[in-house]
XYZ file of N, CA and C in Angstrom:
363
model
N -21.254 11.633 99.274
C -20.842 10.366 98.703
C -21.156 10.320 97.207
N -22.316 10.823 96.824
C -22.694 10.801 95.417
C -21.911 11.832 94.623
N -21.639 12.985 95.217
C -20.929 14.052 94.511
C -19.547 13.611 94.023
N -18.719 12.913 94.817
C -17.425 12.465 94.288
C -17.577 11.506 93.104
N -18.589 10.656 93.134
C -18.815 9.728 92.018
C -19.214 10.481 90.751
N -20.095 11.469 90.909
C -20.527 12.272 89.764
C -19.340 13.024 89.185
N -18.500 13.575 90.052
C -17.309 14.298 89.599
C -16.370 13.362 88.848
N -16.165 12.155 89.367
C -15.298 11.182 88.711
C -15.838 10.811 87.337
N -17.117 10.516 87.237
C -17.730 10.152 85.955
C -17.626 11.305 84.969
N -17.895 12.523 85.407
C -17.817 13.687 84.522
C -16.403 13.895 84.010
N -15.411 13.716 84.873
C -14.027 13.905 84.423
C -13.606 12.809 83.453
N -14.070 11.587 83.661
C -13.756 10.506 82.720
C -14.396 10.749 81.364
N -15.629 11.229 81.350
C -16.293 11.533 80.083
C -15.585 12.661 79.357
N -15.150 13.670 80.069
C -14.427 14.781 79.445
C -13.108 14.301 78.872
N -12.401 13.432 79.588
C -11.129 12.907 79.091
C -11.346 12.064 77.849
N -12.417 11.287 77.816
C -12.722 10.475 76.640
C -12.987 11.355 75.434
N -13.728 12.424 75.608
C -14.025 13.326 74.493
C -12.760 13.982 73.969
N -11.840 14.328 74.857
C -10.587 14.953 74.430
C -9.736 13.962 73.653
N -9.696 12.703 74.096
C -8.848 11.700 73.445
C -9.432 11.202 72.134
N -10.728 11.373 71.907
C -11.386 10.820 70.728
C -11.476 11.847 69.611
N -10.408 12.570 69.359
C -10.437 13.596 68.321
C -10.021 13.028 66.969
N -10.409 13.715 65.943
C -10.034 13.342 64.588
C -8.810 14.144 64.182
N -7.996 13.544 63.336
C -6.842 14.243 62.785
C -6.942 14.212 61.269
N -6.075 14.933 60.604
C -6.044 14.929 59.140
C -5.145 13.804 58.659
N -5.550 13.170 57.562
C -4.800 12.054 57.025
C -3.966 12.430 55.821
N -3.160 11.487 55.376
C -2.259 11.740 54.252
C -2.970 11.796 52.910
N -4.244 11.400 52.867
C -5.014 11.471 51.621
C -5.990 12.648 51.620
N -5.858 13.526 52.608
C -6.716 14.705 52.686
C -8.015 14.497 53.429
N -8.182 13.331 54.040
C -9.409 13.051 54.771
C -9.231 13.194 56.267
N -10.243 12.747 56.978
C -10.225 12.769 58.438
C -9.904 11.378 58.954
N -9.125 11.302 60.021
C -8.678 10.025 60.574
C -9.245 9.854 61.978
N -9.727 8.645 62.254
C -10.172 8.294 63.598
C -9.803 6.843 63.855
N -9.949 6.409 65.079
C -9.649 5.031 65.449
C -10.859 4.143 65.219
N -10.574 2.921 64.773
C -11.595 1.886 64.638
C -10.958 0.599 65.147
N -11.176 0.300 66.404
C -10.516 -0.852 67.002
C -9.016 -0.658 66.982
N -8.295 -1.650 66.457
C -6.838 -1.559 66.401
C -6.341 -0.853 65.140
N -7.248 -0.307 64.368
C -6.887 0.369 63.118
C -7.128 1.871 63.201
N -6.448 2.593 62.327
C -6.771 3.985 62.051
C -7.484 3.966 60.704
N -8.574 4.682 60.575
C -9.292 4.774 59.310
C -9.353 6.233 58.881
N -9.056 6.449 57.617
C -9.138 7.787 57.036
C -10.308 7.813 56.072
N -11.242 8.708 56.284
C -12.431 8.852 55.450
C -12.231 10.009 54.488
N -12.315 9.693 53.181
C -12.201 10.713 52.142
C -13.475 10.640 51.305
N -14.242 11.729 51.280
C -15.475 11.795 50.492
C -15.312 12.860 49.421
N -15.533 12.447 48.166
C -15.491 13.381 47.038
C -16.686 13.081 46.151
N -17.615 14.020 46.098
C -18.830 13.781 45.318
C -19.597 12.625 45.922
N -19.811 11.590 45.122
C -20.523 10.401 45.586
C -19.579 9.285 46.014
N -18.278 9.475 45.818
C -17.295 8.442 46.129
C -16.844 8.531 47.581
N -16.827 7.382 48.234
C -16.325 7.270 49.605
C -15.115 6.350 49.563
N -13.978 6.852 50.022
C -12.772 6.041 50.149
C -12.393 5.979 51.616
N -12.031 4.794 52.072
C -11.562 4.595 53.436
C -10.199 3.929 53.341
N -9.210 4.559 53.964
C -7.846 4.047 53.958
C -7.537 3.476 55.336
N -6.973 2.265 55.365
C -6.668 1.572 56.612
C -5.187 1.674 56.940
N -4.885 1.890 58.210
C -3.502 1.825 58.674
C -3.496 1.236 60.080
N -2.316 0.779 60.498
C -2.211 0.206 61.836
C -1.890 1.299 62.850
N -1.659 0.895 64.075
C -1.393 1.864 65.139
C -0.113 2.652 64.897
N 0.803 2.098 64.093
C 2.047 2.784 63.760
C 1.952 3.591 62.484
N 0.734 3.799 61.970
C 0.466 4.565 60.742
C 0.970 3.868 59.478
N 1.240 2.566 59.537
C 1.651 1.822 58.347
C 0.405 1.280 57.658
N 0.352 1.364 56.319
C -0.828 0.888 55.586
C -1.126 -0.587 55.860
N -2.405 -0.907 55.959
C -2.883 -2.279 56.122
C -3.623 -2.640 54.845
N -3.242 -3.737 54.206
C -3.873 -4.161 52.954
C -5.374 -4.352 53.162
N -6.163 -3.801 52.252
C -7.625 -3.861 52.352
C -8.193 -5.196 51.878
N -7.383 -6.021 51.229
C -7.855 -7.313 50.734
C -8.439 -8.125 51.889
N -9.629 -8.661 51.699
C -10.295 -9.464 52.710
C -11.185 -8.674 53.653
N -11.071 -7.356 53.645
C -11.930 -6.512 54.470
C -13.229 -6.224 53.725
N -14.272 -5.943 54.479
C -15.493 -5.378 53.921
C -15.991 -4.363 54.933
N -16.830 -3.470 54.473
C -17.282 -2.449 55.394
C -18.500 -1.712 54.898
N -18.987 -0.842 55.751
C -20.112 0.023 55.437
C -19.842 1.391 56.043
N -20.016 2.416 55.235
C -19.985 3.784 55.747
C -21.431 4.210 55.933
N -21.767 4.671 57.114
C -23.109 5.174 57.399
C -22.950 6.669 57.631
N -23.318 7.443 56.624
C -23.051 8.877 56.625
C -24.348 9.670 56.532
N -24.344 10.846 57.116
C -25.527 11.700 57.106
C -25.528 12.537 55.829
N -26.590 12.372 55.029
C -26.751 13.120 53.783
C -28.120 13.786 53.830
N -28.148 15.099 53.814
C -29.423 15.818 53.874
C -30.221 15.508 55.119
N -29.536 15.266 56.229
C -30.207 14.973 57.486
C -30.657 13.534 57.647
N -30.390 12.685 56.644
C -30.798 11.285 56.701
C -29.578 10.382 56.554
N -29.593 9.205 57.207
C -28.456 8.298 57.076
C -28.424 7.636 55.700
N -27.233 7.554 55.139
C -27.018 6.865 53.865
C -26.004 5.755 54.104
N -26.362 4.535 53.738
C -25.457 3.387 53.887
C -24.708 3.186 52.578
N -23.390 3.175 52.676
C -22.539 3.003 51.499
C -21.690 1.752 51.710
N -21.978 0.652 50.980
C -21.146 -0.546 51.088
C -19.734 -0.253 50.582
N -18.740 -0.758 51.300
C -17.338 -0.548 50.944
C -16.700 -1.874 50.556
N -15.982 -1.853 49.446
C -15.285 -3.035 48.947
C -13.798 -2.725 48.822
N -12.937 -3.742 48.983
C -11.501 -3.508 48.823
C -11.177 -3.020 47.420
N -10.267 -2.078 47.354
C -9.747 -1.582 46.070
C -8.242 -1.857 46.087
N -7.468 -0.916 45.641
C -6.021 -1.107 45.607
C -5.388 -0.767 46.955
N -4.299 -1.443 47.280
C -3.529 -1.127 48.479
C -4.345 -1.210 49.754
N -4.356 -0.127 50.503
C -5.053 -0.094 51.792
C -6.395 0.633 51.716
N -6.981 0.682 50.522
C -8.201 1.465 50.296
C -9.420 0.575 50.093
N -10.513 0.942 50.787
C -11.840 0.404 50.501
C -12.624 1.540 49.877
N -13.523 1.217 48.962
C -14.252 2.275 48.267
C -15.711 1.896 48.058
N -16.539 2.907 47.905
C -17.951 2.708 47.630
C -18.551 3.968 47.034
N -19.772 3.836 46.492
C -20.485 4.965 45.874
C -21.793 5.203 46.606
N -22.008 6.455 46.976
C -23.274 6.861 47.587
C -24.269 7.198 46.484
N -25.539 7.267 46.836
C -26.570 7.616 45.857
C -26.624 9.106 45.583
N -26.038 9.908 46.478
C -26.036 11.366 46.317
C -24.692 11.909 46.777
N -24.373 13.114 46.341
C -23.126 13.753 46.761
C -23.125 13.932 48.277
N -21.960 13.702 48.880
C -21.849 13.688 50.332
C -21.306 14.966 50.942
N -20.648 15.793 50.166
C -19.937 16.924 50.746
C -18.550 16.479 51.179
N -17.718 17.420 51.582
C -16.327 17.097 51.901
C -16.124 16.454 53.263
N -16.959 16.757 54.227
C -16.766 16.263 55.595
C -18.057 15.708 56.182
N -18.571 14.614 55.602
C -19.823 14.079 56.134
C -19.637 13.497 57.532
N -20.682 13.590 58.338
C -20.682 12.988 59.666
C -21.198 11.566 59.540
N -20.773 10.715 60.462
C -21.266 9.352 60.458
C -20.262 8.389 61.041
N -20.306 7.156 60.555
C -19.438 6.103 61.077
C -19.030 5.160 59.959
N -17.932 4.458 60.201
C -17.470 3.405 59.304
C -17.412 2.123 60.117
N -18.062 1.077 59.604
C -18.032 -0.236 60.235
C -17.206 -1.159 59.354
N -16.255 -1.872 59.966
C -15.364 -2.759 59.223
C -15.467 -4.180 59.746
N -15.303 -5.141 58.823
C -15.141 -6.541 59.183
C -13.854 -7.004 58.529
N -12.934 -7.499 59.352
C -11.634 -7.929 58.855
C -11.676 -9.323 58.272
N -10.588 -9.739 57.648
C -10.512 -11.079 57.066
C -10.729 -12.180 58.103
N -10.394 -11.896 59.371
C -10.561 -12.876 60.439
C -11.956 -12.841 61.068
N -12.834 -11.960 60.561
C -14.193 -11.841 61.081
C -14.343 -10.837 62.210
N -13.227 -10.283 62.678
C -13.288 -9.278 63.746
C -13.898 -7.990 63.206
N -14.692 -7.328 64.035
C -15.347 -6.091 63.616
C -14.781 -4.899 64.383
N -14.878 -3.742 63.755
C -14.438 -2.492 64.369
C -15.245 -1.365 63.753
N -15.366 -0.274 64.479
C -16.061 0.884 63.924
C -15.388 2.163 64.396
N -15.495 3.178 63.546
C -14.951 4.492 63.855
C -15.993 5.548 63.566
N -16.022 6.581 64.385
C -17.031 7.632 64.277
C -16.397 8.922 63.783
N -17.098 9.599 62.869
C -16.653 10.880 62.325
C -17.701 11.932 62.653
N -17.293 12.959 63.391
C -18.220 14.024 63.801
C -18.085 15.237 62.937
């Protein structure tokens, strides 16, 4: 009785891991889901840019959004506040260079107060 349940849970976890993959974005970053949005994380030096799009890959205006990127730098978490910039971009500056593909998460709060987060491995 327990074995079928364990098998079911294991298969669901494996399916979740397969579906939660990152893809490459149009700005050269990594894309993952954050609630009903797709977020593309682009890190260059100390600059963090996050580009928002909807489920149909159409840009979503960043005006009214705020966010935080929590990225691993030198084995420690670094919090980078994100503010709206032009178009569908939020941007922020880290205290140290991040590398091209930092691991971590992006937390967003929309103009309506709804929150979402996306994870980058």
